[in-house]
mmCIF file of C-alpha atoms and ligand atoms in Angstrom:
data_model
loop_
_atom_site.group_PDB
_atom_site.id
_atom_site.type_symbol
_atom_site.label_atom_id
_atom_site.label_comp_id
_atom_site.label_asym_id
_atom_site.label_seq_id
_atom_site.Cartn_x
_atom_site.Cartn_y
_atom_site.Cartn_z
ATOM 1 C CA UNK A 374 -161.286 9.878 53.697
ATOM 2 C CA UNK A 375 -164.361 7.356 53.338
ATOM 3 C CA UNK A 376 -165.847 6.440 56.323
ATOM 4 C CA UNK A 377 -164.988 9.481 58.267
ATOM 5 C CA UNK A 378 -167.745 11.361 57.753
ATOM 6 C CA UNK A 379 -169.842 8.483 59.099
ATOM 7 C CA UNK A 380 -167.285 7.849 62.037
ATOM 8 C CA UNK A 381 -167.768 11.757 62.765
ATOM 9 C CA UNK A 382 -171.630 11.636 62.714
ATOM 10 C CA UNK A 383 -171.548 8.403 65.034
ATOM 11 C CA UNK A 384 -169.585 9.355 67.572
ATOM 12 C CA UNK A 385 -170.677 13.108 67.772
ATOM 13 C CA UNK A 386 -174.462 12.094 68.266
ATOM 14 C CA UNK A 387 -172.984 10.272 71.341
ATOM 15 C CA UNK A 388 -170.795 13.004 72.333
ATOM 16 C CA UNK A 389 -173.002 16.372 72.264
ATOM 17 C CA UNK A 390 -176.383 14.708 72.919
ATOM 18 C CA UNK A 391 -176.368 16.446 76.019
ATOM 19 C CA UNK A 392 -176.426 19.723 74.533
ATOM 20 C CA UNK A 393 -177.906 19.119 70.939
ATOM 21 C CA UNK A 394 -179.973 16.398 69.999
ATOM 22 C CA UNK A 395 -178.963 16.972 66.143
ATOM 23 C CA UNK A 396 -175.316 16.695 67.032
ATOM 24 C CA UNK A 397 -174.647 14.165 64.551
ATOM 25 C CA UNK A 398 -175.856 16.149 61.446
ATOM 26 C CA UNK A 399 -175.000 19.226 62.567
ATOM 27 C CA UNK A 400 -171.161 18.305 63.075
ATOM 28 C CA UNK A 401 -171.370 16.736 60.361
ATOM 29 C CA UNK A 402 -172.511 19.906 58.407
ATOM 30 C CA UNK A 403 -169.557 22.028 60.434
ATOM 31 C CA UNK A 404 -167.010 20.295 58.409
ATOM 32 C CA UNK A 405 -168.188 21.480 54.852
ATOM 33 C CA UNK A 406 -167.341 25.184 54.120
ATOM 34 C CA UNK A 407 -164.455 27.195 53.547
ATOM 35 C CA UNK A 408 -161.391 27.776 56.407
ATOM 36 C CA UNK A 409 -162.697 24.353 57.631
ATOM 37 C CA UNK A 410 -160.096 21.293 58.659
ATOM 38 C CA UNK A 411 -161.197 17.985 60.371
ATOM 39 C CA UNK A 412 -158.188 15.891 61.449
ATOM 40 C CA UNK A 413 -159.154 11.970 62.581
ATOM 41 C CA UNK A 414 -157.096 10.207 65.215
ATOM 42 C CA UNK A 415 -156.102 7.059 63.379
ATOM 43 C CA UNK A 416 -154.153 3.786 65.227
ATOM 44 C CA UNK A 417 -154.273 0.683 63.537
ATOM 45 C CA UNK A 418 -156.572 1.584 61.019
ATOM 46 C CA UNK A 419 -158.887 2.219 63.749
ATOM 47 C CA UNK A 420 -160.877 5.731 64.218
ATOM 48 C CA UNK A 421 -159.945 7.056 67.465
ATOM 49 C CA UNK A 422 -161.136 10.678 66.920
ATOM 50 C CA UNK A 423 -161.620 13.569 65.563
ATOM 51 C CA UNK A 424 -161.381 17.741 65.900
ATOM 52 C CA UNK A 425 -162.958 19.868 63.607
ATOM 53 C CA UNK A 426 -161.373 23.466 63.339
ATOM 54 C CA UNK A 427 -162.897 26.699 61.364
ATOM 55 C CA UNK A 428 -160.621 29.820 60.400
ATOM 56 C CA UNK A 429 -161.134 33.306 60.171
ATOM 57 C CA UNK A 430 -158.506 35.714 59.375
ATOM 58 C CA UNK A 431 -157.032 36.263 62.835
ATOM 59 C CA UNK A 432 -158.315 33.312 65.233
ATOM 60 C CA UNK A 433 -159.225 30.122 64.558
ATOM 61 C CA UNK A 434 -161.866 27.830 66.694
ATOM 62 C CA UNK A 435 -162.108 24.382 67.512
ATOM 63 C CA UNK A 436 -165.622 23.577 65.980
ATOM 64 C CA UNK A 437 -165.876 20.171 67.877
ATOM 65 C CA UNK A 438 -163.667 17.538 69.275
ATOM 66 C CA UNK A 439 -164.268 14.471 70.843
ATOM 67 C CA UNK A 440 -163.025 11.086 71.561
ATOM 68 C CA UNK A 441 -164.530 7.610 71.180
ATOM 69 C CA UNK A 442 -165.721 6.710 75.020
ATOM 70 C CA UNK A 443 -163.350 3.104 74.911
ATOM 71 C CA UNK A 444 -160.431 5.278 74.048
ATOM 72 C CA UNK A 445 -160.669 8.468 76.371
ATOM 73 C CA UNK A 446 -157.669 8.899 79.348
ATOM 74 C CA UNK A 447 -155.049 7.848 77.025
ATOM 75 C CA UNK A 448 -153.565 11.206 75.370
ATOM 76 C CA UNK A 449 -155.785 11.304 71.952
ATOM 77 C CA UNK A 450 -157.889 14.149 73.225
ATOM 78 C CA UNK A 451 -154.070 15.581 74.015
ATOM 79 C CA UNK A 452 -152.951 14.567 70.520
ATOM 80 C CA UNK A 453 -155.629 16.185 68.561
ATOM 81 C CA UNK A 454 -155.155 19.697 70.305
ATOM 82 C CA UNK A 455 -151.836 19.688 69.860
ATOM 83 C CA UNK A 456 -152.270 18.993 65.969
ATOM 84 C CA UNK A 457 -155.043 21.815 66.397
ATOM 85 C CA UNK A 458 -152.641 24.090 67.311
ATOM 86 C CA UNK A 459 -149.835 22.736 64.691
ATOM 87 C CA UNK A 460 -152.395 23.465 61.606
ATOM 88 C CA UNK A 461 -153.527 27.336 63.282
ATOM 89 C CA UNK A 462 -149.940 28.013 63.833
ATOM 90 C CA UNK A 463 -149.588 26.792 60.302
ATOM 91 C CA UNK A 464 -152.665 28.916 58.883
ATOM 92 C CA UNK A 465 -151.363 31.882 60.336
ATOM 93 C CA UNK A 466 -153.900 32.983 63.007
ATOM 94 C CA UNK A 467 -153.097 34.782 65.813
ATOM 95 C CA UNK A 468 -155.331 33.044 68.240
ATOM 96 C CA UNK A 469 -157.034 29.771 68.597
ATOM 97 C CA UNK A 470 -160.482 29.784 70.436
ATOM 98 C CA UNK A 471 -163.285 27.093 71.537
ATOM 99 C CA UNK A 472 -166.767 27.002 73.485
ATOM 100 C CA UNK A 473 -167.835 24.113 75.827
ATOM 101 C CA UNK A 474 -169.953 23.656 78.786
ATOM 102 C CA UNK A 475 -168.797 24.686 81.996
ATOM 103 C CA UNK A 476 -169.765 21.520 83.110
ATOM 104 C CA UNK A 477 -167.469 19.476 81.143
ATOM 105 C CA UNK A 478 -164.494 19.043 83.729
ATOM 106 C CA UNK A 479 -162.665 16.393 80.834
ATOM 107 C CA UNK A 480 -163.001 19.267 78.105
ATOM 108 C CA UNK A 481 -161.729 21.824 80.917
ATOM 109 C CA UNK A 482 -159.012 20.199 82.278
ATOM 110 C CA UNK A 483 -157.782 18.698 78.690
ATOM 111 C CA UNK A 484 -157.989 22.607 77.402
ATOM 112 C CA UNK A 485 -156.231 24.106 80.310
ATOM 113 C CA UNK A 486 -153.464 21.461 80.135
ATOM 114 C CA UNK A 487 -152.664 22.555 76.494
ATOM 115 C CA UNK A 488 -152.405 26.167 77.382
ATOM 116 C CA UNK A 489 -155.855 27.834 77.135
ATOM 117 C CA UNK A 490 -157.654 30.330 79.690
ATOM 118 C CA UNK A 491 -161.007 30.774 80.503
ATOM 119 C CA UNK A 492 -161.890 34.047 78.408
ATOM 120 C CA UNK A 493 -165.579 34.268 79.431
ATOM 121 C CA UNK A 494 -168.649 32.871 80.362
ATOM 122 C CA UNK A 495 -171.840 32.406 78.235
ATOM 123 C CA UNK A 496 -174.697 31.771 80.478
ATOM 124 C CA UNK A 497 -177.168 29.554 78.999
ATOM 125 C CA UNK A 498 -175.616 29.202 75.943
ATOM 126 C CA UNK A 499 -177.275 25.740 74.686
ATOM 127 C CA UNK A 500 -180.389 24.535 73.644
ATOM 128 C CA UNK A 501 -181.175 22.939 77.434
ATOM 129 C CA UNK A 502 -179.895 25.975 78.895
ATOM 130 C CA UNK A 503 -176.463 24.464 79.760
ATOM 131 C CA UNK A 504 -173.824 27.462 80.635
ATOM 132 C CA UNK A 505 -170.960 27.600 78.411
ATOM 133 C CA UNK A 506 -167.586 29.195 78.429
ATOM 134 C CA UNK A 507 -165.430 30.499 75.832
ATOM 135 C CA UNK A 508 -161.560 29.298 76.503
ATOM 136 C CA UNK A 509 -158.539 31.273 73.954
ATOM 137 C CA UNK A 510 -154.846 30.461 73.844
ATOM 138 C CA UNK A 511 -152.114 32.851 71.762
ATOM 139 C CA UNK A 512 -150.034 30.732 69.504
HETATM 140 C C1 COA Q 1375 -162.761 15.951 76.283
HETATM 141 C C2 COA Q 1375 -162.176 14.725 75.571
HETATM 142 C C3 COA Q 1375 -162.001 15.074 74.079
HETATM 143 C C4 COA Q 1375 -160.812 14.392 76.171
HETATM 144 O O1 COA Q 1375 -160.211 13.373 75.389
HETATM 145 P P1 COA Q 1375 -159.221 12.283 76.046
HETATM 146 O O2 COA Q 1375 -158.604 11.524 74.938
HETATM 147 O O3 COA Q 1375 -159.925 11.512 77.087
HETATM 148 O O4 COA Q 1375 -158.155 13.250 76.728
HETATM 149 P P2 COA Q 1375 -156.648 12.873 77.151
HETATM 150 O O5 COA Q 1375 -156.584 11.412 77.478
HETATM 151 O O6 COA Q 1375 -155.733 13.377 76.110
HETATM 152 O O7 COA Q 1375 -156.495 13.687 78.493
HETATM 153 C C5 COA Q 1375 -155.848 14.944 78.525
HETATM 154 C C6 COA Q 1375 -156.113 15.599 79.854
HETATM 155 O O8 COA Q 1375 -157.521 15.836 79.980
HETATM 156 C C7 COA Q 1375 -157.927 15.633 81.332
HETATM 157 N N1 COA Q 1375 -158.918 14.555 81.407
HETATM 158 C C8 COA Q 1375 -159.246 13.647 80.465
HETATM 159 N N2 COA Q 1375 -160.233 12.858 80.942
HETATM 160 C C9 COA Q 1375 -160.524 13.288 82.180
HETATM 161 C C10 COA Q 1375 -161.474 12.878 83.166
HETATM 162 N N3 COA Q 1375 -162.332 11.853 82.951
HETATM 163 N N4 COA Q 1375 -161.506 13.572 84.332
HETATM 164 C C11 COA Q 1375 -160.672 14.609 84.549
HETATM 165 N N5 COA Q 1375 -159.746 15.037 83.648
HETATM 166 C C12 COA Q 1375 -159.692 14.373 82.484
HETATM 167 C C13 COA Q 1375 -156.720 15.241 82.095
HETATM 168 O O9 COA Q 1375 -156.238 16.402 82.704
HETATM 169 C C14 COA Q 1375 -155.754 14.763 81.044
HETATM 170 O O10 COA Q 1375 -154.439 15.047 81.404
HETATM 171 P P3 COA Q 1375 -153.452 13.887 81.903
HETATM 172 O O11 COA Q 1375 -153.214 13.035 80.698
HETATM 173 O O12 COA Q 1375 -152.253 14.647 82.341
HETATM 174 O O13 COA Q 1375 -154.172 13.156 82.995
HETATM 175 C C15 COA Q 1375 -163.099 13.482 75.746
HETATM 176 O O14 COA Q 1375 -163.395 13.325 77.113
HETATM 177 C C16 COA Q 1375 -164.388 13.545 74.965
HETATM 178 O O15 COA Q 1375 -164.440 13.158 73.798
HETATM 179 N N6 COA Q 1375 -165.476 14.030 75.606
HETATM 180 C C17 COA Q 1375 -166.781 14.102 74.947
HETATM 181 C C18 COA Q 1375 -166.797 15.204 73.900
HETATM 182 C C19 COA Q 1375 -166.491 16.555 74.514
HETATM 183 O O16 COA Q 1375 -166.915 16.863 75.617
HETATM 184 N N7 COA Q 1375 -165.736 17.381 73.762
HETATM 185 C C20 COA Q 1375 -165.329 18.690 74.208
HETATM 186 C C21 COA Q 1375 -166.322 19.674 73.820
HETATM 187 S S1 COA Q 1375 -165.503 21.137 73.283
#
């Protein structure tokens, strides 16, 4: 829809600076391709958020999500992984997976609320040497 794209750039190059300082383009640039869905929380015509999801034959992975900052603690980080896991139930894939730092207690508590483990750890995995981890569910 118009304007999403823009939203998406906007509020990813505030989300991920921390661990890309290209994260506007380059989420931007995850959202063109094949097996690709972006979903954007919408209330009152306003852009709440978004999640950006990539499938292969047998898993699917959340690309990217992330909330605007005024809106976070109120269920729409909640909201999108549950439509995550709607459309990957949907496409058919076995599993749904995502990276994120190991640092990021909101991402790790949101992700273990909805159902996902801790799979394994990837030290060092971005650009300033931040350690990731890789978190899977079974749908
Ligand atoms: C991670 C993020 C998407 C969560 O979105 P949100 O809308 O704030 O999440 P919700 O309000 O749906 O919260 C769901 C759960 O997450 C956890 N959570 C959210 N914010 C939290 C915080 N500041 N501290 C601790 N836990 C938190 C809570 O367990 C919450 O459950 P509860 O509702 O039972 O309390 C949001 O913080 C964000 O956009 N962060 C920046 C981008 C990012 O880090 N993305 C993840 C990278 S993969």
């Amino acid at each position: 829809m118009a304007g999403d794209d823009a939203f998406i750039e906007r509020l990813s190059r505030q989300a991920f600076a921390d661990f890309d300082p290209l994260a506007g383009p380059h989420t931007l640039s995850l959202t063109q391709g094949d097996g690709v869905v972006t979903r954007v929380a919408v209330r009152d015509g306003e852009r709440l958020g978004f999640v950006v999801l990539q499938f292969g034959p047998s898993v699917g992975w959340i690309q990217a999500i992330a909330v605007s900052p005024s809106e976070r603690g109120q269920g729409v980080g909640r909201t999108l992984v549950a439509e995550a896991i709607r459309v990957a139930r949907r496409t058919g894939v076995r599993r749904l997976r995502l990276t994120t730092a190991q640092a990021n207690v909101e991402a790790l508590e949101l992700f273990l609320k909805c159902g996902f483990a801790i799979e394994r750890r990837v030290p060092r995995h971005y650009a300033r040497g931040q350690d990731a981890c890789v978190l899977g569910r079974a749908l």
